[in-house]
Coordinates of C-alpha atoms and ligand atoms in Angstrom, one line a residue:
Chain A
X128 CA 104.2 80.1 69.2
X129 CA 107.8 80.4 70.4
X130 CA 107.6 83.6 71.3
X131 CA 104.3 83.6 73.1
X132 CA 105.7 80.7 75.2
X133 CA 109.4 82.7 76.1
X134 CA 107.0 85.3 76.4
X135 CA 105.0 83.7 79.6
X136 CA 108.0 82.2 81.0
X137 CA 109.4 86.0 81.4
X138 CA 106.2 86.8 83.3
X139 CA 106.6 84.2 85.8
X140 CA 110.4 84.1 87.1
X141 CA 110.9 80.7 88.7
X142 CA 112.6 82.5 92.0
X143 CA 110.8 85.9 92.5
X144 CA 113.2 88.9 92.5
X145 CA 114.2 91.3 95.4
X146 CA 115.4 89.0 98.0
X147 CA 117.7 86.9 99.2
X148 CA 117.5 83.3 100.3
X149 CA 118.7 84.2 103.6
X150 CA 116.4 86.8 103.5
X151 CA 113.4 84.2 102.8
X152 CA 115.0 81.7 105.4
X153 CA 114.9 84.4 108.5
X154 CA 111.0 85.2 107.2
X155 CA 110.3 81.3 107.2
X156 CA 111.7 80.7 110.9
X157 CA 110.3 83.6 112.0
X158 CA 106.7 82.8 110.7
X159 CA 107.2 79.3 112.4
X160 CA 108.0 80.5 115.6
X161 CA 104.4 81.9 114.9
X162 CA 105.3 85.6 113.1
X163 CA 102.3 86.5 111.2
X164 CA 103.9 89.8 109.8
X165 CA 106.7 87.6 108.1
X166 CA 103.8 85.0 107.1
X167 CA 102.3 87.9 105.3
X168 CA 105.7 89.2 103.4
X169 CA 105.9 85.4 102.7
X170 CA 102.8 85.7 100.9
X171 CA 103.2 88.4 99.1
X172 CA 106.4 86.8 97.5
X173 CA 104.4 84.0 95.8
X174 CA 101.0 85.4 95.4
X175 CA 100.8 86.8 92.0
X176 CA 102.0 84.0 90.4
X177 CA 99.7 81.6 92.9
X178 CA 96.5 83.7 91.6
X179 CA 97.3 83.8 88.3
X180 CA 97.5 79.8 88.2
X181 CA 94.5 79.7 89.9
X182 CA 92.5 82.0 87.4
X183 CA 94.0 79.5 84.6
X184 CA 92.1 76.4 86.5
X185 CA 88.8 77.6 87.8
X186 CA 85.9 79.1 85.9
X187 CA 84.7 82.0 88.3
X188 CA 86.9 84.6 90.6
X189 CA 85.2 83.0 93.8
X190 CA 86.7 79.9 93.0
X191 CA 90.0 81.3 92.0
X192 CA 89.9 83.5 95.7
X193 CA 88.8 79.8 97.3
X194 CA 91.7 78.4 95.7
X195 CA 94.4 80.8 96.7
X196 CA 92.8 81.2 99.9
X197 CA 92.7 77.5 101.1
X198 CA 96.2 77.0 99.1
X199 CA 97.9 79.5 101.7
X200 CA 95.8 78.5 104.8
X201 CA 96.9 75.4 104.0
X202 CA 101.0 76.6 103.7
X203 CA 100.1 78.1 107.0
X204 CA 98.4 75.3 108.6
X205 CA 101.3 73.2 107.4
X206 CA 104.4 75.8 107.8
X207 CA 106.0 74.0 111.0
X208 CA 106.9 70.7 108.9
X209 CA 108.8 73.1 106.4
X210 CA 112.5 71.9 106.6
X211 CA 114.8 74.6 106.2
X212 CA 117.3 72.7 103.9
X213 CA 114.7 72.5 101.2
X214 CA 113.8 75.3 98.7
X215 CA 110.6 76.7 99.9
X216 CA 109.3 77.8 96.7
X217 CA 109.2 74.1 95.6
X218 CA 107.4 73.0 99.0
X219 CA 105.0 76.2 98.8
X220 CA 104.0 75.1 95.0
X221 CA 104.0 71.2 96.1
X222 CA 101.0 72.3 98.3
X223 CA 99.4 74.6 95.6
X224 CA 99.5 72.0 93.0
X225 CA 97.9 69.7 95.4
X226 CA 94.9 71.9 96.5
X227 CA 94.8 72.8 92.3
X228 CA 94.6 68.7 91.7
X229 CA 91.9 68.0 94.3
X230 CA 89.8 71.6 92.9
X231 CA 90.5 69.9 89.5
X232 CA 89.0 66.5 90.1
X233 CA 85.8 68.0 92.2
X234 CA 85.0 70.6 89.3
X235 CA 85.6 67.2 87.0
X236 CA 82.8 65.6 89.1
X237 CA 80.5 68.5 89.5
X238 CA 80.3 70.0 86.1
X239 CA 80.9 68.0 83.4
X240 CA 78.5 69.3 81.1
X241 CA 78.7 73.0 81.9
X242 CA 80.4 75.4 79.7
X243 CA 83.9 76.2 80.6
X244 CA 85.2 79.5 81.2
X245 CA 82.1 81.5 81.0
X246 CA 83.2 85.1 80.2
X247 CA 80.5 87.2 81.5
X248 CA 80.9 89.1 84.7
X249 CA 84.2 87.9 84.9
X250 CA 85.9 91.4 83.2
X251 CA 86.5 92.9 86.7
X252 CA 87.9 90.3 87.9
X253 CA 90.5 89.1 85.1
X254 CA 92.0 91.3 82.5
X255 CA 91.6 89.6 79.6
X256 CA 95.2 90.5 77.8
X257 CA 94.4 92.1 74.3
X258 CA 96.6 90.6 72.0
X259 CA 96.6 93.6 70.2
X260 CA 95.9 97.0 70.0
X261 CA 91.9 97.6 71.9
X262 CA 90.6 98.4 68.1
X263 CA 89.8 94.7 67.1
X264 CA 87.4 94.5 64.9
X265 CA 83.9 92.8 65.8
X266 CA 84.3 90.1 63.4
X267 CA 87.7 89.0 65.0
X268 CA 86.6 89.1 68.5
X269 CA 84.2 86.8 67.8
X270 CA 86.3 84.3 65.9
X271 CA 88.6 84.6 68.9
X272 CA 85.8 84.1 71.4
X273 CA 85.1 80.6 69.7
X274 CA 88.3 79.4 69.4
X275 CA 89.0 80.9 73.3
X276 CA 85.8 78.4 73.9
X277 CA 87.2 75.2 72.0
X278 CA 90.2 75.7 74.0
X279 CA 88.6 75.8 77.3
X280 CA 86.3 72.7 76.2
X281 CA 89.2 70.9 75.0
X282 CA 91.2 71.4 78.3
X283 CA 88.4 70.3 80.1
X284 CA 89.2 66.7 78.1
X285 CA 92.7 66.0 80.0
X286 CA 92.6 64.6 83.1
X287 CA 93.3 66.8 86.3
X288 CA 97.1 66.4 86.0
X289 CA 97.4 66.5 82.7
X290 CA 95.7 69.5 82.8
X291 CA 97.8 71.1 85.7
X292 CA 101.4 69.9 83.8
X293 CA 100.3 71.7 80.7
X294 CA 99.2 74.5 82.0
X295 CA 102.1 75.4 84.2
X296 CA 104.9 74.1 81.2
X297 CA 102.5 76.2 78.2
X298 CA 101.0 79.3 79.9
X299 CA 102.8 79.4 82.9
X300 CA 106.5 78.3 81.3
X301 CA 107.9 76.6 83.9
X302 CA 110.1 73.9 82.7
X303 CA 109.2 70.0 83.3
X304 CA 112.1 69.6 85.6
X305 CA 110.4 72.0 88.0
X306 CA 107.3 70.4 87.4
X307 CA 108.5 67.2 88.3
X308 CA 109.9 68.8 91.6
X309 CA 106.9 70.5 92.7
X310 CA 104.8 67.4 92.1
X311 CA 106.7 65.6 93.6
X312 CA 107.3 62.8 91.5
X313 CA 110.0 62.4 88.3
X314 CA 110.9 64.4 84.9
X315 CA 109.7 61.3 83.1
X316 CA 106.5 61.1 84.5
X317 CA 105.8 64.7 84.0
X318 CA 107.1 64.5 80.3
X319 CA 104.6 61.2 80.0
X320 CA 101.9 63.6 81.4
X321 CA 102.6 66.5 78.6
X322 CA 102.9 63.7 75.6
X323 CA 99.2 62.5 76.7
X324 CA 97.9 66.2 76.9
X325 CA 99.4 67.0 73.9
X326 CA 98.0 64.1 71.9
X327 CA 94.5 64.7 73.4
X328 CA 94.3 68.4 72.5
X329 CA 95.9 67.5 69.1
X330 CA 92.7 65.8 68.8
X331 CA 90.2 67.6 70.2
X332 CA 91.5 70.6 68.1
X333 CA 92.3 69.0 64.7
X334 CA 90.0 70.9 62.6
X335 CA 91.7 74.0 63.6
X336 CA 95.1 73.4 63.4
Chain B
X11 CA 115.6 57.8 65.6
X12 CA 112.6 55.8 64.8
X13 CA 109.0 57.5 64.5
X14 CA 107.9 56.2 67.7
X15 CA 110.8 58.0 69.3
X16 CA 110.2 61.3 67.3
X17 CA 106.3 61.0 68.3
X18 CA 107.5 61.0 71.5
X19 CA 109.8 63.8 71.5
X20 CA 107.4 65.7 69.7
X21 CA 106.0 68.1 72.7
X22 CA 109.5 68.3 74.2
X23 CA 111.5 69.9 71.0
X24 CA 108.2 72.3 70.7
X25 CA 109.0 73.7 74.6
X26 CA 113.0 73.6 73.8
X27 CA 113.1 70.4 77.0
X28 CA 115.9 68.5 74.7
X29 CA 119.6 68.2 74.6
X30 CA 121.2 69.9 71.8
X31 CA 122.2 66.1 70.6
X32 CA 118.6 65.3 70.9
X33 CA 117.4 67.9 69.0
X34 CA 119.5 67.4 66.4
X35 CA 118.2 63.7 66.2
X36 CA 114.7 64.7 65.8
X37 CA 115.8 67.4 63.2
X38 CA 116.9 65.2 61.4
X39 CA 114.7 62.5 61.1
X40 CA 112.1 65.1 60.4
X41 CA 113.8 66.4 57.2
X42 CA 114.3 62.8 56.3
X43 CA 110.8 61.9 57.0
X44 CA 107.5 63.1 55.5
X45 CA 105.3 62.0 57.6
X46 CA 106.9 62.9 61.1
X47 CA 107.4 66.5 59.5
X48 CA 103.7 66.4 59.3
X49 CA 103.7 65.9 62.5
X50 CA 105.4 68.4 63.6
X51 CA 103.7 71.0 61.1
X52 CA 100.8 70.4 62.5
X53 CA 101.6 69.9 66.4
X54 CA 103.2 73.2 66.2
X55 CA 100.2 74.7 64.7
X56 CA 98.3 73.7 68.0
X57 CA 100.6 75.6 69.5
X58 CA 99.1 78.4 67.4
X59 CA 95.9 78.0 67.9
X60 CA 96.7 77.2 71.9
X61 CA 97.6 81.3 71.8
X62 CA 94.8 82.0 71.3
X63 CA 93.2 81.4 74.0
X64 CA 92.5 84.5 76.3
X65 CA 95.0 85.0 79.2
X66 CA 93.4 85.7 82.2
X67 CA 95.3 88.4 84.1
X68 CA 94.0 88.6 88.2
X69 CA 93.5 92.9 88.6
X70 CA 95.0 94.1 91.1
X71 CA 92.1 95.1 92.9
X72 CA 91.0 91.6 92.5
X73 CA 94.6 90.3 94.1
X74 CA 94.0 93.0 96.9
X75 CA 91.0 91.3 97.7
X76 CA 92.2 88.0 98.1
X77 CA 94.8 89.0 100.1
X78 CA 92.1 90.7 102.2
X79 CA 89.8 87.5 103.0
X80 CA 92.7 85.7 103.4
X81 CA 93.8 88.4 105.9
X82 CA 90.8 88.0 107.6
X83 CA 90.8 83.6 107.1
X84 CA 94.3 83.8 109.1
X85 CA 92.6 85.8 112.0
X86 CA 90.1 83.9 112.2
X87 CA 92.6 80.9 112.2
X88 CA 94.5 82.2 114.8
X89 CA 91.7 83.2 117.1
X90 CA 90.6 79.6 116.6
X91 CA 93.7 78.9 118.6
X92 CA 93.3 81.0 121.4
X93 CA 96.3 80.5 123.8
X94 CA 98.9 80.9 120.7
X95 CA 97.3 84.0 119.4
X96 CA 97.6 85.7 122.8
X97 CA 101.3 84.5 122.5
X98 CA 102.2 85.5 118.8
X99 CA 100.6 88.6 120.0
X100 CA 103.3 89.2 122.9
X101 CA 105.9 87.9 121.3
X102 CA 104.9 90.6 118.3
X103 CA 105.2 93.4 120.5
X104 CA 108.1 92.3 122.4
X105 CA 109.9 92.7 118.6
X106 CA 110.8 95.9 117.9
X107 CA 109.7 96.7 114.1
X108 CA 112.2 94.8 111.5
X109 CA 113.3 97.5 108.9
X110 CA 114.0 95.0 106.9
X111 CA 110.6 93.0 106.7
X112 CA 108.9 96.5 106.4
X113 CA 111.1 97.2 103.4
X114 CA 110.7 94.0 102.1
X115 CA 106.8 94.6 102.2
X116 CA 107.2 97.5 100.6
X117 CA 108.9 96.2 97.5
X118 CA 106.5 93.7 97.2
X119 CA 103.3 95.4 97.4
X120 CA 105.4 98.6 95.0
X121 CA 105.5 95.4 92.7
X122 CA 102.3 93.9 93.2
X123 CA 100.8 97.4 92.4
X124 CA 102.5 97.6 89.2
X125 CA 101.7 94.1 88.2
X126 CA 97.9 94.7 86.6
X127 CA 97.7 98.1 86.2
X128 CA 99.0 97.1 82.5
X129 CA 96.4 94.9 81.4
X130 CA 93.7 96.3 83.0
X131 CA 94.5 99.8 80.8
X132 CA 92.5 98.6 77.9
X133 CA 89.7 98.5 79.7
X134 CA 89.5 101.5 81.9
X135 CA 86.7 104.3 80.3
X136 CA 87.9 107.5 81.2
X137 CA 85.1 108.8 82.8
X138 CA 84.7 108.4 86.2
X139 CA 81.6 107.3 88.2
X140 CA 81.1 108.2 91.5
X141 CA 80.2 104.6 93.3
X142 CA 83.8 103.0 90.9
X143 CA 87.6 103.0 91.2
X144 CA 89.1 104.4 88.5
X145 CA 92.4 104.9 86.7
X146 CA 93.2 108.3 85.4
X147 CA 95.9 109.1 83.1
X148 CA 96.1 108.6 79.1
X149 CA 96.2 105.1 78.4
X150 CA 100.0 105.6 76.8
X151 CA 101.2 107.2 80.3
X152 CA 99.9 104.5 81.9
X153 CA 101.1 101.6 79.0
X154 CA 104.8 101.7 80.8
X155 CA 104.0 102.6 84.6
X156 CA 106.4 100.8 86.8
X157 CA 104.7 101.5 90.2
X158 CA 107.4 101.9 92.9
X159 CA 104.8 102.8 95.9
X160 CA 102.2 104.9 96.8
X161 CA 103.1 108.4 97.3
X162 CA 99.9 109.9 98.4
X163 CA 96.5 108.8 99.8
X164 CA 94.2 112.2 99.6
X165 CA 90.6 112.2 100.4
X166 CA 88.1 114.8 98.7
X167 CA 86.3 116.4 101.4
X168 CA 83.6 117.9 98.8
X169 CA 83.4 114.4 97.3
X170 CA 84.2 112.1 99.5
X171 CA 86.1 110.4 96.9
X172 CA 89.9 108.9 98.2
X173 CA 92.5 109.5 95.5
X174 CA 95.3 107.5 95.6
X175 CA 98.8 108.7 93.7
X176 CA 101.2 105.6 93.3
X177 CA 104.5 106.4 92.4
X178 CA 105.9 105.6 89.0
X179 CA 108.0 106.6 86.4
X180 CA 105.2 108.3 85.3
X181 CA 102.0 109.5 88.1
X182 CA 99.3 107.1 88.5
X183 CA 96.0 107.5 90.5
X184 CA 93.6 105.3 91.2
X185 CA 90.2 107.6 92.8
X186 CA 86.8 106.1 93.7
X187 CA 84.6 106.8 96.6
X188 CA 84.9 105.8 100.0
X189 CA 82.4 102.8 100.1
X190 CA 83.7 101.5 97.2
X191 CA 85.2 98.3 97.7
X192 CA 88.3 98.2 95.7
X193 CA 89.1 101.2 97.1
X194 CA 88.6 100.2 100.9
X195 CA 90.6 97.5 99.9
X196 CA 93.6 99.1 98.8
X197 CA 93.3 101.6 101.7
X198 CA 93.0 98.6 104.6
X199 CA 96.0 96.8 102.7
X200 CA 98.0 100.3 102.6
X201 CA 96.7 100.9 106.8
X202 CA 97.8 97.3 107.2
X203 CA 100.9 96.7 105.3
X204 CA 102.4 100.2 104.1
X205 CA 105.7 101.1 105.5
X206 CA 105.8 104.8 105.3
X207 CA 104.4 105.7 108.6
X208 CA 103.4 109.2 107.3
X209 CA 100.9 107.2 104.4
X210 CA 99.5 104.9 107.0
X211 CA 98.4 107.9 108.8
X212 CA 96.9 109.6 105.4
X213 CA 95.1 106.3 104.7
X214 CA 94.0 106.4 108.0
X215 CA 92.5 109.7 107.8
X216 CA 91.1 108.4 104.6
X217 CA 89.3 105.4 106.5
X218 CA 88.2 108.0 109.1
X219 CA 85.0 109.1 106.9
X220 CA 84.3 105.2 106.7
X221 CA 84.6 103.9 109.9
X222 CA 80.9 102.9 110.7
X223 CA 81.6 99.9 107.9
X224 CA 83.0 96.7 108.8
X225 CA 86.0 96.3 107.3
X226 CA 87.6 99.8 108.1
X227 CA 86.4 99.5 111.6
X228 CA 88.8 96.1 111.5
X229 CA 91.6 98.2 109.9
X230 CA 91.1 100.8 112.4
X231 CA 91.2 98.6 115.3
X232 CA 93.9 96.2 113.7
X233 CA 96.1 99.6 113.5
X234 CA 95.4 100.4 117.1
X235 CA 96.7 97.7 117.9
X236 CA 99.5 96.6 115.6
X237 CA 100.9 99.6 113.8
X238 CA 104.7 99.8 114.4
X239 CA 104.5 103.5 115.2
X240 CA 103.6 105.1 118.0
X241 CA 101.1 108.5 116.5
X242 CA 99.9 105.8 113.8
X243 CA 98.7 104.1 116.7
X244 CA 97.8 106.9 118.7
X245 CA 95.7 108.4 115.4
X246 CA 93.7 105.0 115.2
X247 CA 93.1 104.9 119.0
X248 CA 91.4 108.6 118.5
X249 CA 89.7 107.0 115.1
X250 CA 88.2 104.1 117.0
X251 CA 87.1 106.1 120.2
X252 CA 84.4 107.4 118.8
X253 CA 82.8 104.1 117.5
X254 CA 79.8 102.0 118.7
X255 CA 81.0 100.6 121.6
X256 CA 80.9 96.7 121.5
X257 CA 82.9 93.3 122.3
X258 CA 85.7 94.2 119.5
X259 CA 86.2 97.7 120.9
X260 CA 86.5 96.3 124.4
X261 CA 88.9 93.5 123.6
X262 CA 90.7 95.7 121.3
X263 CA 91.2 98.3 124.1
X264 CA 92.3 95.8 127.1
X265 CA 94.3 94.4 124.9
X266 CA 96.2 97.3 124.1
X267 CA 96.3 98.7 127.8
X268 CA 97.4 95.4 128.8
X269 CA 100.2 94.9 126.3
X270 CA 101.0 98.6 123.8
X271 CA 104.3 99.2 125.1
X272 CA 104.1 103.1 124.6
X273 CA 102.8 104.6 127.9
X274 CA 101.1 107.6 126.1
X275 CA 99.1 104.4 124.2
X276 CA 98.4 103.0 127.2
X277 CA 97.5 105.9 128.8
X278 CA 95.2 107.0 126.1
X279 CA 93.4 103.6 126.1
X280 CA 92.7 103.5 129.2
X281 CA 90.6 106.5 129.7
X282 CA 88.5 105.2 127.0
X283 CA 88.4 101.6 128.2
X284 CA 87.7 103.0 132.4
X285 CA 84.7 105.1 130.8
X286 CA 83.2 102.2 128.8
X287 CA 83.8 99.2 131.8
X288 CA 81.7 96.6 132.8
X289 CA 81.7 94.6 135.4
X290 CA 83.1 91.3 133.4
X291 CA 86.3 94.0 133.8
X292 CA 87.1 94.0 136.9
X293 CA 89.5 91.6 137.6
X294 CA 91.5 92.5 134.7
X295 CA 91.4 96.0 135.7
X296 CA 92.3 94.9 139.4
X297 CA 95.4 93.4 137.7
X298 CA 96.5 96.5 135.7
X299 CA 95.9 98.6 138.8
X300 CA 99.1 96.7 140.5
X301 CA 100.7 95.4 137.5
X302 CA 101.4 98.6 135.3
X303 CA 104.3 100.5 135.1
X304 CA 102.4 103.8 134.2
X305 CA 101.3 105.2 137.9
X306 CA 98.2 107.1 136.1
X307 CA 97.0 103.7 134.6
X308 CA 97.3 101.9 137.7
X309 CA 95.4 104.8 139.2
X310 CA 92.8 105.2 136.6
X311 CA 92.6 101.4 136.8
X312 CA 92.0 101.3 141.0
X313 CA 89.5 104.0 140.4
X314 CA 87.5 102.2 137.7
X315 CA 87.4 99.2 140.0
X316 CA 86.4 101.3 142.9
X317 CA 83.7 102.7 140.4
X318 CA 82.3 99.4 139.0
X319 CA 82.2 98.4 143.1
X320 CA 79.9 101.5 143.8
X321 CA 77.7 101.7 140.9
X322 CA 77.0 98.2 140.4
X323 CA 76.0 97.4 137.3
X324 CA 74.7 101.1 136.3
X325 CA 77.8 101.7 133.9
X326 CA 77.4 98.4 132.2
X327 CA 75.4 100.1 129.3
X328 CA 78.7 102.6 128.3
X329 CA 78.3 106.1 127.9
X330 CA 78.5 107.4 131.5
Ligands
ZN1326 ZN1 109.2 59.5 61.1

């Protein structure tokens, strides 16, 4: 379990790569004096790893394009208040947590009772990751399907920030310190956070662990 | 350590969040104590079972699109704000083209190319259909692609069908017809974003067959009016002629008379714009006809206006 964990971490470096900070600082001034070409190369730094949080949290690609969508119009909408001393990554995932949270407690609201993480129609949308080779056999796929609906139902059990916390520190691998700074609020509260979510699934899930 | 603490601890030794003296504490309490080794036996089996749940990977067409709509959110969003729209657009042209923004755009789309072509292999049927995107290329070429950029955009003219060749360590292409949508969406992005002057203008030519729909008559006219070279420009001027005249076109067109820095753009535009002039025209054509620096705008402009004077309102309906 280890592994799979150093395994997302690699997937989602916590700075992305190719650029410099000065680099990133002339695109942020220049998309707050109003430049939407640099706006759009700032995007495209943080994107990937914006949508694939997004896919993590919602239930159907509309959402997860909502999500992203309002997530950046809101960076945009919000850009000029961006002090330069700050690191922007943390800012730019301070908002996305946000607009995550308030999705989170609407979809908590709305649909309570439907099931999570429906899988049909989805396929063209999100790549399911074989774990391994395409040749499972019928009788596995199933298994996993069940246990890839526990999960969902289970997650659906922590609240909407114990939700977010252990989805960015177990699939996304980002460590609680980072957390904690994009949140906006301490380590310890974070680490309180994880400890609930942790008990809750331990729970939910006890007959198959 | 007490089992309280160790409880507490629990998740944090599992994702490696302690001290090396910390986790040597809860080490060893748990080989001293049976019931907190149970614990841990069976929180890290969670953790097993936790893996199992499916990881969703966004495609990359599906990232394409979501950069599209929110392309299109953040014009809308700046058209809401009229005055500053107007102004980011001077201030865009004033700018000469930053090498280093393009290059940085290329990287990053090279790398958002790359990132879900992996997943999605599993899934790709060989076979393709004739209304679908598709991947071709053994599923072991395409296991380790590292897309660098696209080195080709080709359409088929017995098909119609666009292939797209992306450069990587080993050749991938993505081909699908022209009203597909993943494909328009990788060929706006490419129009829109692509650095290589010489594969804007083959995605242009691409977009050319498609130009009646929506979105590639906004790529078009976006390129018109925004693409940092000059026969890009000129090439999506001669694209966009041709099109159904209405509101766009016309904006599109005074805006690029008024502001396209390039007098052969200018020029070019405003043949098209004097032929297709109302009467709501005039008095930014009587503007142009003192204000430009080209002399055959200003006189194409002063004869428009003489024109509109003449006929009245007989051009309003285009076509003369
Ligand atoms: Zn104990």
């Amino acid at each position: 379990m280890e592994g799979a964990c150093v395994e997302l971490a690699g997937k989602v470096p916590a700075q992305p790569v190719g650029r410099s900070e000065v680099e990133e600082l002339t695109l942020i001034r220049r998309a707050q004096e109003g430049d939407r070409a640099s706006f759009d190369v700032l995007v495209r730094l943080y994107d990937q790893q914006v949508l694939r949080l997004a896919v993590q949290v919602v239930h159907s690609p509309e959402e997860a394009r909502d999500l992203y969508q309002e997530a950046f119009l809101k960076v945009y909408r919000s850009l000029h208040r961006f002090r330069l001393d700050a690191r922007f990554s943390t800012w730019l995932y301070r908002v996305v947590m946000n607009v995550c949270l308030d999705h989170l407690r609407r979809q908590k609201v709305r649909k309570e009772v439907q099931t999570p993480d429906g899988q049909d129609g989805e396929t063209e949308y999100f790549q399911t990751v074989p774990d391994e080779r395409p040749t499972l056999d019928p009788e596995r796929v199933t298994h996993s399907r069940e246990i890839g609906g526990r999960i969902a139902q289970a997650l659906t059990r922590l609240n909407p920030r114990e939700r977010l916390v252990f989805e960015m520190r177990h699939y996304q691998g980002l460590k609680l310190r980072d957390i904690g700074e994009m949140c906006g609020t301490s380590e310890q509260t974070i680490k309180n956070c994880l400890f609930r979510a942790t008990q809750k699934l331990r729970s939910e899930l006890a007959d198959l662990a | 350590m007490n089992c309280r603490e160790f409880e507490e601890n629990l998740p944090l030794f599992l994702y490696e969040e302690l001290s090396g003296e910390q986790r040597a504490a809860c080490e060893a309490h748990a080989a001293a104590c049976e019931a907190c080794r149970t614990a841990l036996a069976q929180t890290s089996r969670l953790h097993d079972v936790l893996a199992e749940r499916p990881s969703r990977e966004p495609s990359t067409e599906f990232l394409m699109e979501c950069r599209q709509s929110l392309d299109e959110a953040l014009d809308r969003e700046q058209h809401g704000w009229g005055g500053l729209f107007r102004a980011w657009v001077a201030a865009l042209r004033l700018r000469p083209a930053s090498g280093f923004a393009g290059a940085l755009a290329l990287l990053v789309f090279g790398f958002g190319l790359g990132w879900g072509l992996r997943p999605r292999l599993a899934n790709v049927a060989p076979a393709p259909t004739t209304n679908s995107a598709s991947l071709t290329g053994t599923g072991e070429d395409l296991q380790d692609a590292r897309i660098k950029g696209i080195s080709r955009v080709a359409p088929d003219p017995k098909t119609g069908d666009v292939r797209i060749t992306l450069d990587a360590e080993r050749r991938v292409t993505i081909e699908g017809a022209l009203d597909n949508d993943r494909i328009q969406s990788v060929l706006v992005y490419a129009l829109k974003s692509y650095n290589n002057p010489g594969i804007r203008r083959d995605t242009l030519d691409a977009l050319r067959a498609g130009a009646g729909q929506p979105k590639i008559r906004r790529a078009l006219i976006y390129a018109m009016q925004n693409d940092p070279n000059v026969g890009v420009r000129l090439e999506a001027l001669d694209a966009v002629r041709g099109l159904d005249w209405g509101p766009d076109l016309q904006q599109a067109f005074l805006d690029t008379v008024q502001h396209d820095k390039n007098d052969g753009v200018r020029v070019a535009a405003v043949d098209v714009l004097a032929r297709h002039a109302d009467r709501a025209l005039t008095p930014a054509l009587e503007r142009l006809a003192t204000s430009d620096a080209c002399p055959y705008v200003r006189m194409k402009c002063t004869n428009a206006v003489r024109q509109l004077a003449k006929t009245g309102d007989d051009l309003s309906n285009g076509n003369q």
